Short mmCIF file of C-alpha atoms in Angstrom, two decimals:
data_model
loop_
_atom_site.label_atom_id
_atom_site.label_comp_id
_atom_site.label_asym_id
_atom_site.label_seq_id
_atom_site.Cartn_x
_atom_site.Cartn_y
_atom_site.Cartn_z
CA UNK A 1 0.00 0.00 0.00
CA UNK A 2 1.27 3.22 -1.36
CA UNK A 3 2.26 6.45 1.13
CA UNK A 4 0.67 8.83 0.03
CA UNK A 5 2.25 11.60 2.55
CA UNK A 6 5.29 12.21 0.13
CA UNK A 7 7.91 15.23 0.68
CA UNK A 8 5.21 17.50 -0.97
CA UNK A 9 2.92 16.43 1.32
CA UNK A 10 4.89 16.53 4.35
CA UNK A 11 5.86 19.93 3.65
CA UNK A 12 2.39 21.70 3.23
CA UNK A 13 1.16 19.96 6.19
CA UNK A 14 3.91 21.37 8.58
CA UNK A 15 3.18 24.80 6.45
CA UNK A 16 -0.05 25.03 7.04
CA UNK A 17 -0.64 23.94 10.72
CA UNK A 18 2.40 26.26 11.64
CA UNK A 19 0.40 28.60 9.95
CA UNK A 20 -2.63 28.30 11.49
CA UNK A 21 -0.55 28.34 14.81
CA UNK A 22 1.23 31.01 14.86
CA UNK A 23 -2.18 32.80 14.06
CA UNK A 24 -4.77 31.54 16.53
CA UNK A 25 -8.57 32.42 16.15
CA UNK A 26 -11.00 31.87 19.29
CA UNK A 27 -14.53 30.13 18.62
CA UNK A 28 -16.57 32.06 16.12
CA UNK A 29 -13.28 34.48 15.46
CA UNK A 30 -11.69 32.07 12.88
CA UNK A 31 -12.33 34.93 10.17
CA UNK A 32 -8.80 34.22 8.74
CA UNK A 33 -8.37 30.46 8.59
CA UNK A 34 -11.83 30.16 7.39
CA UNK A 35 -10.74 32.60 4.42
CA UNK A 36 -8.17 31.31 3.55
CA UNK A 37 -9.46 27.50 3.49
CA UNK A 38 -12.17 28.95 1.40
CA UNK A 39 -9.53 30.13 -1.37
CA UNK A 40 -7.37 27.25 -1.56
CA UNK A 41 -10.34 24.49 -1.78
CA UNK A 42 -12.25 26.77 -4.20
CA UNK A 43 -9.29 26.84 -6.63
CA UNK A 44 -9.10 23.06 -5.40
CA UNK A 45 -12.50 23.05 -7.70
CA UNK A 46 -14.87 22.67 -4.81
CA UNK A 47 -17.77 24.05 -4.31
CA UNK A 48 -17.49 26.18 -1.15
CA UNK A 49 -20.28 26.48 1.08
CA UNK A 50 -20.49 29.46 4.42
CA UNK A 51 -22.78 31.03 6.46
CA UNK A 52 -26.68 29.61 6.32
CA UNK A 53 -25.23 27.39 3.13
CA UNK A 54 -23.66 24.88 5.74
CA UNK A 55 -25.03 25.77 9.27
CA UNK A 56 -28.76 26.85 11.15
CA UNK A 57 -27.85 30.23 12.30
CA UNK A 58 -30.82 29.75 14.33
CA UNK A 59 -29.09 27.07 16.27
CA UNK A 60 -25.83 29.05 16.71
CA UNK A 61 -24.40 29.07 20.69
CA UNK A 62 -22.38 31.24 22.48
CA UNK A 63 -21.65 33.59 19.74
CA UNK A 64 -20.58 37.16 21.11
CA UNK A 65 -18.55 38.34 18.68
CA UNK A 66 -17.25 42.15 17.08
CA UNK A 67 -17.32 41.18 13.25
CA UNK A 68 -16.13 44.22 12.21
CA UNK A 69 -13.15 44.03 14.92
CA UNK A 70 -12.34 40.53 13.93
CA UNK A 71 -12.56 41.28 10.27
CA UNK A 72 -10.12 43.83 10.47
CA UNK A 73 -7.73 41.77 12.82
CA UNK A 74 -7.74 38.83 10.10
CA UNK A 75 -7.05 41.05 7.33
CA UNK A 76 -3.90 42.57 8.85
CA UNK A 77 -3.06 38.66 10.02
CA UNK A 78 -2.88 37.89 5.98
CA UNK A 79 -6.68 36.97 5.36
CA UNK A 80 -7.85 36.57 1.87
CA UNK A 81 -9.60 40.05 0.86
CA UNK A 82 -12.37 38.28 -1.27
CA UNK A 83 -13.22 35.42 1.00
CA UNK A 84 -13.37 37.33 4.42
CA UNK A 85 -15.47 39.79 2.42
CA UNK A 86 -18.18 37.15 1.97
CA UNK A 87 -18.23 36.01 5.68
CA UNK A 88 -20.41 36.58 8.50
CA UNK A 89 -20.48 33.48 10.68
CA UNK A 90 -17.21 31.18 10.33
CA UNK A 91 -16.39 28.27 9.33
CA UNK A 92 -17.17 26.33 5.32
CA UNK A 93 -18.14 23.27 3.58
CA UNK A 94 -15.97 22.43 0.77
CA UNK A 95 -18.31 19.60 -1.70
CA UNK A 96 -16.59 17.82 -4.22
CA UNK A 97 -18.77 16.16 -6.71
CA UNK A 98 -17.32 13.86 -9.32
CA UNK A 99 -20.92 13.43 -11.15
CA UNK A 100 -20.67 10.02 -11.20
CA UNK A 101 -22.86 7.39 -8.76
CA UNK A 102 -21.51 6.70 -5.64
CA UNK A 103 -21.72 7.06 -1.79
CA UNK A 104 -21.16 10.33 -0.27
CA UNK A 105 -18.52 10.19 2.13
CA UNK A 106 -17.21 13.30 5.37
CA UNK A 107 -14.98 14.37 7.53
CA UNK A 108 -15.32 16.82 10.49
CA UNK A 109 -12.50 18.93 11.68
CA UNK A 110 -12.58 21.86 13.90
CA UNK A 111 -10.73 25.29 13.62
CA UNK A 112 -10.46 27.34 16.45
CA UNK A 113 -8.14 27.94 19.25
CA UNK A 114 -8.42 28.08 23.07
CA UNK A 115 -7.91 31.73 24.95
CA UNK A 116 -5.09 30.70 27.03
CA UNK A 117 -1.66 32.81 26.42
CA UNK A 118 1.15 30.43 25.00
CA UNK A 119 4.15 29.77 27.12
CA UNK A 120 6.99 31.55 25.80
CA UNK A 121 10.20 29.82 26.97
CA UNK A 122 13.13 28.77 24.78
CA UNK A 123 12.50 25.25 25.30
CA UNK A 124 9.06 25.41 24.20
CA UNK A 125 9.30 23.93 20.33
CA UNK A 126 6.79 26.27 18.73
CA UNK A 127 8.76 29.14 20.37
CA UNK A 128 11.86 28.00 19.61
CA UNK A 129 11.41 27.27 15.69
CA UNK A 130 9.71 30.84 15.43
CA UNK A 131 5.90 29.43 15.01
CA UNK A 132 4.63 30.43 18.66
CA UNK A 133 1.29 32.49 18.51
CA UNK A 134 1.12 36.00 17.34
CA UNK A 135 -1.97 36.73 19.35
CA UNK A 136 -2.17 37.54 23.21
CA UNK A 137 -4.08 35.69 25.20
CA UNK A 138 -4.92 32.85 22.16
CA UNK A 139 -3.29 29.84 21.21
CA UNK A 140 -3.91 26.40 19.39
CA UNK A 141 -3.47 24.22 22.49
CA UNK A 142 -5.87 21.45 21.20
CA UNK A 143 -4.70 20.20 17.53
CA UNK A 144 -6.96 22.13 15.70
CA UNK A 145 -4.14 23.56 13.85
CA UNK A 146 -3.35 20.14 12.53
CA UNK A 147 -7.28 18.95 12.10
CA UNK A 148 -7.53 21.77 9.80
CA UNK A 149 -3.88 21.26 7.88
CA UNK A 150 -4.72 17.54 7.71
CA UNK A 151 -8.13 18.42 5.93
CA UNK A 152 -6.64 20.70 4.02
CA UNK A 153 -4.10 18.91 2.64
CA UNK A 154 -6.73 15.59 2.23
CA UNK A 155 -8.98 17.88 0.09
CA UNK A 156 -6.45 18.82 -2.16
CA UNK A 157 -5.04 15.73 -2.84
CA UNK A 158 -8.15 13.75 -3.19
CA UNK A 159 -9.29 16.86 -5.74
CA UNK A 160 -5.92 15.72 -8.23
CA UNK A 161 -7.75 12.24 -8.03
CA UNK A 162 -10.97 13.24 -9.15
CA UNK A 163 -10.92 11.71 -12.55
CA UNK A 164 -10.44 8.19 -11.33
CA UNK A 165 -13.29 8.86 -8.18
CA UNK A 166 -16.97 8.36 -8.03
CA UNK A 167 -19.59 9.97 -5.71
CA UNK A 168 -19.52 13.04 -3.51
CA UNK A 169 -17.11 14.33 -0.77
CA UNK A 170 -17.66 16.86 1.98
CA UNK A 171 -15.16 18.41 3.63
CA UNK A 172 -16.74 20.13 7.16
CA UNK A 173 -14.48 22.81 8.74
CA UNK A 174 -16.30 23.48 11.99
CA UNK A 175 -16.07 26.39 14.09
CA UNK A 176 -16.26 26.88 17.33
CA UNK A 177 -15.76 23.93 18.66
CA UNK A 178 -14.47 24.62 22.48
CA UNK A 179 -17.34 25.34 23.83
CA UNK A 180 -19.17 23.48 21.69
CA UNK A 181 -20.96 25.97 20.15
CA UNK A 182 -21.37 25.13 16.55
CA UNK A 183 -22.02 21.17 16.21
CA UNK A 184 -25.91 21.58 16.66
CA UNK A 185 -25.84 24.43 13.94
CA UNK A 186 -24.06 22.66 11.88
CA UNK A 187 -26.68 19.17 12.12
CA UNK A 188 -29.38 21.48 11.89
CA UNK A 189 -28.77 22.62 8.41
CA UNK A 190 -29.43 19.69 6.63
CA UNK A 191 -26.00 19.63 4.81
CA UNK A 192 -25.31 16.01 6.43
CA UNK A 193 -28.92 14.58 5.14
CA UNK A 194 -27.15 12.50 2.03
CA UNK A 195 -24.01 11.39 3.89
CA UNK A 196 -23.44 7.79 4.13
CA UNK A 197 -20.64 7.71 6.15
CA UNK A 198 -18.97 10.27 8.34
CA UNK A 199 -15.38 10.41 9.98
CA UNK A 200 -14.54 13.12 12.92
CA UNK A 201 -11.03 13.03 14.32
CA UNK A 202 -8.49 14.28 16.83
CA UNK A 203 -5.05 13.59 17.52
CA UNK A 204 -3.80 13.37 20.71
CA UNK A 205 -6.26 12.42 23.91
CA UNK A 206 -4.71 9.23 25.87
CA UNK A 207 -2.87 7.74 22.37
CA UNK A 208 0.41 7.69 21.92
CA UNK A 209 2.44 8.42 17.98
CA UNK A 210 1.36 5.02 16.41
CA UNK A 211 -2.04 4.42 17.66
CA UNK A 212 -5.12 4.30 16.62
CA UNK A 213 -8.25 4.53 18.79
CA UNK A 214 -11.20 3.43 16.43
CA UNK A 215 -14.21 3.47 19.17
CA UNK A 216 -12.92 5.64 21.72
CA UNK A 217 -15.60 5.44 24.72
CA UNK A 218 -17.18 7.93 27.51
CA UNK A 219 -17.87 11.02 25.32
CA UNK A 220 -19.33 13.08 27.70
CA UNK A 221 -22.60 15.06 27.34
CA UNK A 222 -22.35 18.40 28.29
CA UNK A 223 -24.13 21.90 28.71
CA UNK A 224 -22.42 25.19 28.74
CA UNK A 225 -24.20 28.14 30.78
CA UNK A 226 -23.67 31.72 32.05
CA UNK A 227 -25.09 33.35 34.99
CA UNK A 228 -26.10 36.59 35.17
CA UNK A 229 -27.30 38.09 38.70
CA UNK A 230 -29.02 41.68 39.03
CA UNK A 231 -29.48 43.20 42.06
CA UNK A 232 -29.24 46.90 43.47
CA UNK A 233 -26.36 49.44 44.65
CA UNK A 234 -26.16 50.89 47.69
CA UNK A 235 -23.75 52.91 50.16
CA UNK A 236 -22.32 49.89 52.11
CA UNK A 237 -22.03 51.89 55.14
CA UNK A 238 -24.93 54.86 55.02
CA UNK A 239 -27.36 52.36 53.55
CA UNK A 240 -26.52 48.33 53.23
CA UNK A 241 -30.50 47.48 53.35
CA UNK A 242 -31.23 49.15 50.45
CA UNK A 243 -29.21 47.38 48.46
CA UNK A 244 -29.55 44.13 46.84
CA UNK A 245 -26.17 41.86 46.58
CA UNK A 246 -25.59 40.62 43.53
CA UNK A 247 -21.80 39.24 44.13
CA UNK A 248 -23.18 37.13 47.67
CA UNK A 249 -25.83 35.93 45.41
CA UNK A 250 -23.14 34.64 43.04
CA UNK A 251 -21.28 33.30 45.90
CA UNK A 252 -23.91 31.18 47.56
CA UNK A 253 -24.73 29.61 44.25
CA UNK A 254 -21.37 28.92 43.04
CA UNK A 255 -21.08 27.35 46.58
CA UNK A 256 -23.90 25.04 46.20
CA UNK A 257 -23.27 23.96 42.58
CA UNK A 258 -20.11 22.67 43.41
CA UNK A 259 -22.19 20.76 45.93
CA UNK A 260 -24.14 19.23 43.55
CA UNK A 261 -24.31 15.47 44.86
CA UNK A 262 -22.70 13.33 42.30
CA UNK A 263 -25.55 10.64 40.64
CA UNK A 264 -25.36 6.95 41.38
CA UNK A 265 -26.13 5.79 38.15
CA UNK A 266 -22.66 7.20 36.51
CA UNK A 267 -20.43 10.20 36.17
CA UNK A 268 -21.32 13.84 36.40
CA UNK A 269 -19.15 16.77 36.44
CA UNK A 270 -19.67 20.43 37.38
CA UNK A 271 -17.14 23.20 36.68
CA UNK A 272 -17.52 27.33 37.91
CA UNK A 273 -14.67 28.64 35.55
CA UNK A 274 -15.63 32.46 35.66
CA UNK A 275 -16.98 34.62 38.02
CA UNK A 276 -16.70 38.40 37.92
CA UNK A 277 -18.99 41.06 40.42
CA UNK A 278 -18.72 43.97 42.02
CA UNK A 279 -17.16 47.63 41.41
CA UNK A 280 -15.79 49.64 44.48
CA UNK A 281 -15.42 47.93 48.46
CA UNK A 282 -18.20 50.71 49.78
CA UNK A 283 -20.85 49.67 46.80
CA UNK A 284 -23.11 46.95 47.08
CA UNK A 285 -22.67 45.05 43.79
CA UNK A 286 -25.74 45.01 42.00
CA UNK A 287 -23.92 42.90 39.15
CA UNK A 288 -22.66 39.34 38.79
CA UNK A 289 -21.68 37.14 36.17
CA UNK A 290 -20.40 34.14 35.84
CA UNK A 291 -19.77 30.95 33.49
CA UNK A 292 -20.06 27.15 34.18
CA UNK A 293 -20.26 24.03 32.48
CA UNK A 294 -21.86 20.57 33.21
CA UNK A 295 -21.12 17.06 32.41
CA UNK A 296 -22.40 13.88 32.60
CA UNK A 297 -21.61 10.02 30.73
CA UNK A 298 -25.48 10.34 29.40
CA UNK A 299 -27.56 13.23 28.12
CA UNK A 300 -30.21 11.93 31.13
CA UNK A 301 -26.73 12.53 33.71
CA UNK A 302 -25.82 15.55 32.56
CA UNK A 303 -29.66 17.12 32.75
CA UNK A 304 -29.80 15.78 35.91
CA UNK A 305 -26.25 18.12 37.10
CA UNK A 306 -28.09 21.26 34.41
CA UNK A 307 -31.55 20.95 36.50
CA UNK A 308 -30.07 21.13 39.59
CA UNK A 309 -27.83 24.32 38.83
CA UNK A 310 -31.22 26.10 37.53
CA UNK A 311 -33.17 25.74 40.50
CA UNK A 312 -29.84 26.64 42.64
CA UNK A 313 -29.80 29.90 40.72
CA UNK A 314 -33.40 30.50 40.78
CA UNK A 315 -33.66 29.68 45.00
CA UNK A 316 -30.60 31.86 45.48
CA UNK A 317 -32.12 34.89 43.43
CA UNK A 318 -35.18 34.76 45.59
CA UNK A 319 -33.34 34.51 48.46
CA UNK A 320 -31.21 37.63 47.67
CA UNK A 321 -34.09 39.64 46.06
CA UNK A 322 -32.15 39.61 42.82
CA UNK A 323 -33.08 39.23 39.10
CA UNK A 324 -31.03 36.07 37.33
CA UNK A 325 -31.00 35.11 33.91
CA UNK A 326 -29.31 31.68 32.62
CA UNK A 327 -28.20 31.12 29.20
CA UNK A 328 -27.06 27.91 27.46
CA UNK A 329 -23.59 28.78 25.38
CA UNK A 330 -22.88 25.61 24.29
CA UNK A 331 -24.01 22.13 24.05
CA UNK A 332 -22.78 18.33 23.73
CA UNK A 333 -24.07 15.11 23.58
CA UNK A 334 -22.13 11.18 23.81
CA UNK A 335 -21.09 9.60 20.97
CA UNK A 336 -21.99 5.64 20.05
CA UNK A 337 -19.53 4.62 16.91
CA UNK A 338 -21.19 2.89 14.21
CA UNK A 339 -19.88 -0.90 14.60
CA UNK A 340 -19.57 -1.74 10.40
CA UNK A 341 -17.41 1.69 10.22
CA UNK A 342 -15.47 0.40 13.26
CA UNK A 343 -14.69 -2.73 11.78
CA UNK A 344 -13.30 -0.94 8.39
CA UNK A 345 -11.52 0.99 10.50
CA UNK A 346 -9.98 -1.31 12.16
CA UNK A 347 -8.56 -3.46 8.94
CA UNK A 348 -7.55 -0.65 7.35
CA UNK A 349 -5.53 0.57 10.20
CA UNK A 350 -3.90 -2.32 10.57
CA UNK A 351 -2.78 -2.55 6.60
CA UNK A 352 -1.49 0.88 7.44
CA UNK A 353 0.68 -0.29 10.56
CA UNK A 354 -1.16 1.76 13.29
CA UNK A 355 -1.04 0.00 16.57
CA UNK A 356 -5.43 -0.29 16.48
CA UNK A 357 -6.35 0.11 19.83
CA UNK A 358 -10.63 -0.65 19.87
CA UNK A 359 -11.71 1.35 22.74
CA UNK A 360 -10.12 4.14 25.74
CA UNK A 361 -11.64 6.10 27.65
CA UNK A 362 -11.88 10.03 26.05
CA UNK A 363 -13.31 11.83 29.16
CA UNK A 364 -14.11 14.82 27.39
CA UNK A 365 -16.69 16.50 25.47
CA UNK A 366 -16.99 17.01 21.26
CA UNK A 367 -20.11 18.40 19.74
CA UNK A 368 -19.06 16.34 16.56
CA UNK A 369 -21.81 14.00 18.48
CA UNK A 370 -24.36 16.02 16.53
CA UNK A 371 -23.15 15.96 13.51
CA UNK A 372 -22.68 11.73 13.89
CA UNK A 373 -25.97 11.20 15.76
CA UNK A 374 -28.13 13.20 12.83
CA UNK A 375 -26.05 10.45 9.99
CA UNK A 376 -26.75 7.89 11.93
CA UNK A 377 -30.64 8.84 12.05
CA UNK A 378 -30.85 8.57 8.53
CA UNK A 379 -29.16 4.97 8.51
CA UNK A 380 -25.56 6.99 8.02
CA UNK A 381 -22.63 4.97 9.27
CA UNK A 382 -20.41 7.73 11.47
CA UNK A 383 -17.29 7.47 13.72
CA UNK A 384 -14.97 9.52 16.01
CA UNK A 385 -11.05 8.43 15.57
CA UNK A 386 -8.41 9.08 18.18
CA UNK A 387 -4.99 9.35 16.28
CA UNK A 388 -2.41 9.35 18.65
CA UNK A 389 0.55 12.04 18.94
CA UNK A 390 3.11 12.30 21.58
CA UNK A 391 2.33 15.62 23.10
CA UNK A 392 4.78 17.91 25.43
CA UNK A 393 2.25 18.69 27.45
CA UNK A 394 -1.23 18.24 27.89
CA UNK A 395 -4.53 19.49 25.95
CA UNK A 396 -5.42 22.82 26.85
CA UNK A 397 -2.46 23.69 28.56
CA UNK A 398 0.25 26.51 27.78
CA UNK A 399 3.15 23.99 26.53
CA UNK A 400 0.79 22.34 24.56
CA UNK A 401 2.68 20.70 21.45
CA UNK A 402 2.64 17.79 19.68
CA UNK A 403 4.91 14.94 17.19
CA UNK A 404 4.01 16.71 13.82
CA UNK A 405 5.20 13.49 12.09
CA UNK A 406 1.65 12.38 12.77
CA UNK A 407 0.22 14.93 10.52
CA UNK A 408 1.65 12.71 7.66
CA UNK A 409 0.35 9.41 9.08
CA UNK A 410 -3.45 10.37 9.63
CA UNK A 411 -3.58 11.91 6.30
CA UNK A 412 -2.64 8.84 4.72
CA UNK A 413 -5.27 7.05 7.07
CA UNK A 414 -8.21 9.12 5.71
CA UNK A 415 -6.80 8.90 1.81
CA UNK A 416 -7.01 5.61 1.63
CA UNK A 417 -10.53 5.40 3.73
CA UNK A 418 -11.81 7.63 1.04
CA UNK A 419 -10.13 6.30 -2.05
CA UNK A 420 -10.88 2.79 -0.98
CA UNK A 421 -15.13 3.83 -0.70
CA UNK A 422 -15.08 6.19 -4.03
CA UNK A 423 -13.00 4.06 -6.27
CA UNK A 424 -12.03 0.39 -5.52
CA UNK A 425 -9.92 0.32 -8.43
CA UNK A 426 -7.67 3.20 -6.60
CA UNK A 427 -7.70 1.05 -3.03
CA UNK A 428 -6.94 -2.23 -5.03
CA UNK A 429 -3.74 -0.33 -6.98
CA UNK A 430 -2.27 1.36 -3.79
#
């Protein structure tokens, strides 16, 4: 079986995720990557869908955003002109059809970054080979850089096979991923309706360079919130009655959600990760905000942790004689692999020399589970791969880094998935 990763390859993989690294773009910022995916697939030859053409901006989560700001950030970053011209919400589809029968066949990746400041030390390897992150307070300390080179590069090289391929291929670029703000939008828009089969993938999470997690297990359902107390200002010292504390509310609830008993029927989480109240020591605060997330191994867990935080908030409001208001900012659900795709999976990977591991435990939250649950639905096949990478430190933290060499090895993986589904003759030759 041929390698298709050659020198060419190679190179515009570590180009492009170095790329997309050293310019990092939060959730529902990724103005510039988006832009300039859009120009290189369209003069790929596909048909490049944004905006309402690919996702249900009705279903959109957690999207506080100054377009015209970010706009003008990406175009000094290097954005394409034309592109970011034609974009409101981020992200694309990029459709390639060969008009000629055949199954229609995805892949999911996900673009944006995580707001956490990379570390800036010598040792550091995206420091240290001049590819750290140009923007404050953002970096790529997830992969997403490489999901989106890897797709990138996939869509261009399966685009100098179309001549010899049959069917359809679409390409999904997500945004806004942490957070999980844009999977629902993205199921919602009907775009998926004529898949057959779907892949999603990350590299990293619990899998070493070499392996291959095919049915990675405990995908967490999930519900992102914020919190918003109003209450009433008053001279702390003249006047204290008058007022109406919005920060104590805040406290006492962020108290008693962590309390939250856990469920005996499986896992739940509960995180506060922002809280922010008050003005001056002599006011009362009469403002209070903060932003939370649940989790549980089941949807059913995970409403059970999401009901109990909205009565805490509502009990604690009365109690203060405070307004509240809760609002969900982002959503997950588990994911169930289909077991045919699995079992392709699985062969293949092995032909290819991965080290196929069948199931680990992910522990985390992808709203990917959207886009697979709505293929399955319509008697879709769809599955989540784990491709392993040595990393230098772990997801989501500041030294976050990983063995680019991988890059080469999962783009083979997903050539030869689709090249062995759109043209046999193509899997038979390599």
């Amino acid at each position: 079986m041929i390698d298709v990763a050659q020198s060419s390859e190679r190179a515009a993989l570590q180009a492009w995720r170095r790329d997309f690294h050293r310019h990092p773009e939060p959730a529902w910022c990724e103005y510039r990557t988006t832009s300039l995916i859009c120009k290189a697939l369209s003069e790929a030859g596909y048909d490049i869908r944004i905006g309402e053409q690919f996702l249900s901006s009705s279903m959109v989560m957690g999207r506080e955003v100054d377009e015209e700001q970010e706009k003008l950030r990406a175009l000094a970053q290097g954005a394409d002109p034309e592109w970011l011209s034609r974009l409101s919400l981020t992200g694309l589809m990029a459709v390639l059809d060969t008009g000629r029968p055949g199954p229609c066949l995805a892949l999911r990746v996900d673009l944006d970054a995580v707001r956490l400041g990379e570390c800036c030390a010598d040792h550091h390897t995206p420091q240290q080979q001049g590819f750290a992150s140009l923007s404050a307070g953002v970096m790529h300390a997830c992969a997403h850089d490489a999901h989106a080179a890897i797709a990138l590069v996939l869509a261009q090289l399966l685009a100098s096979y179309r001549d010899t391929l049959c069917g359809k291929i679409k390409l999904i670029f997500q945004p806004a991923e942490e957070g999980c703000r844009a999977g629902k939008a993205v199921a919602a828009s009907g775009q998926l309706d004529d898949i057959d089969q779907l892949l999603a993938i990350h590299l990293g999470i619990h899998a070493k360079s070499g392996e291959l997690v095919v049915c990675p297990e405990g995908f967490l359902s999930s519900t992102k919130f914020d919190v918003e107390f109003i209450g009433k200002p008053a001279h702390a010292g003249l006047e204290p009655n008058a007022g109406a504390n919005a920060l104590s509310a805040a406290c006492l609830a962020v108290n008693q959600m962590l309390a939250i008993p856990p469920h005996r029927d499986g896992m739940t989480r509960i995180n506060i990760g922002h809280l922010r109240a008050g003005q001056e020591r002599n006011v009362i605060p009469a403002y209070a905000f903060l932003q939370g997330e649940t989790r549980g191994a089941t949807s059913q867990l995970n409403d059970y942790v999401f009901s109990a935080v909205q009565r805490i908030v509502q009990g604690v409001a009365m109690a203060h004689g405070v307004d509240y208001m809760i609002r969900r900012q982002g959503e997950a659900i588990s994911i169930q692999n289909s077991p045919a795709l699995v079992h392709t999976l699985t062969l293949l990977g092995d032909e290819l020399g991965f080290d196929v591991i069948h199931s680990r435990p992910f522990g985390a939250s992808d709203d990917a589970g959207f886009l697979i649950d709505r293929v399955q639905r319509r008697a879709g096949q769809a599955a989540y791969l784990v491709i392993g990478a040595d990393l230098s430190a772990g997801h989501h933290t500041d030294q976050f880094d990983f063995d680019e060499e991988i890059m080469a090895r999962a783009l083979n993986l997903l050539f030869h998935w689709f090249a062995r589904n759109l043209t046999p003759s193509v899997g038979q030759t390599a």
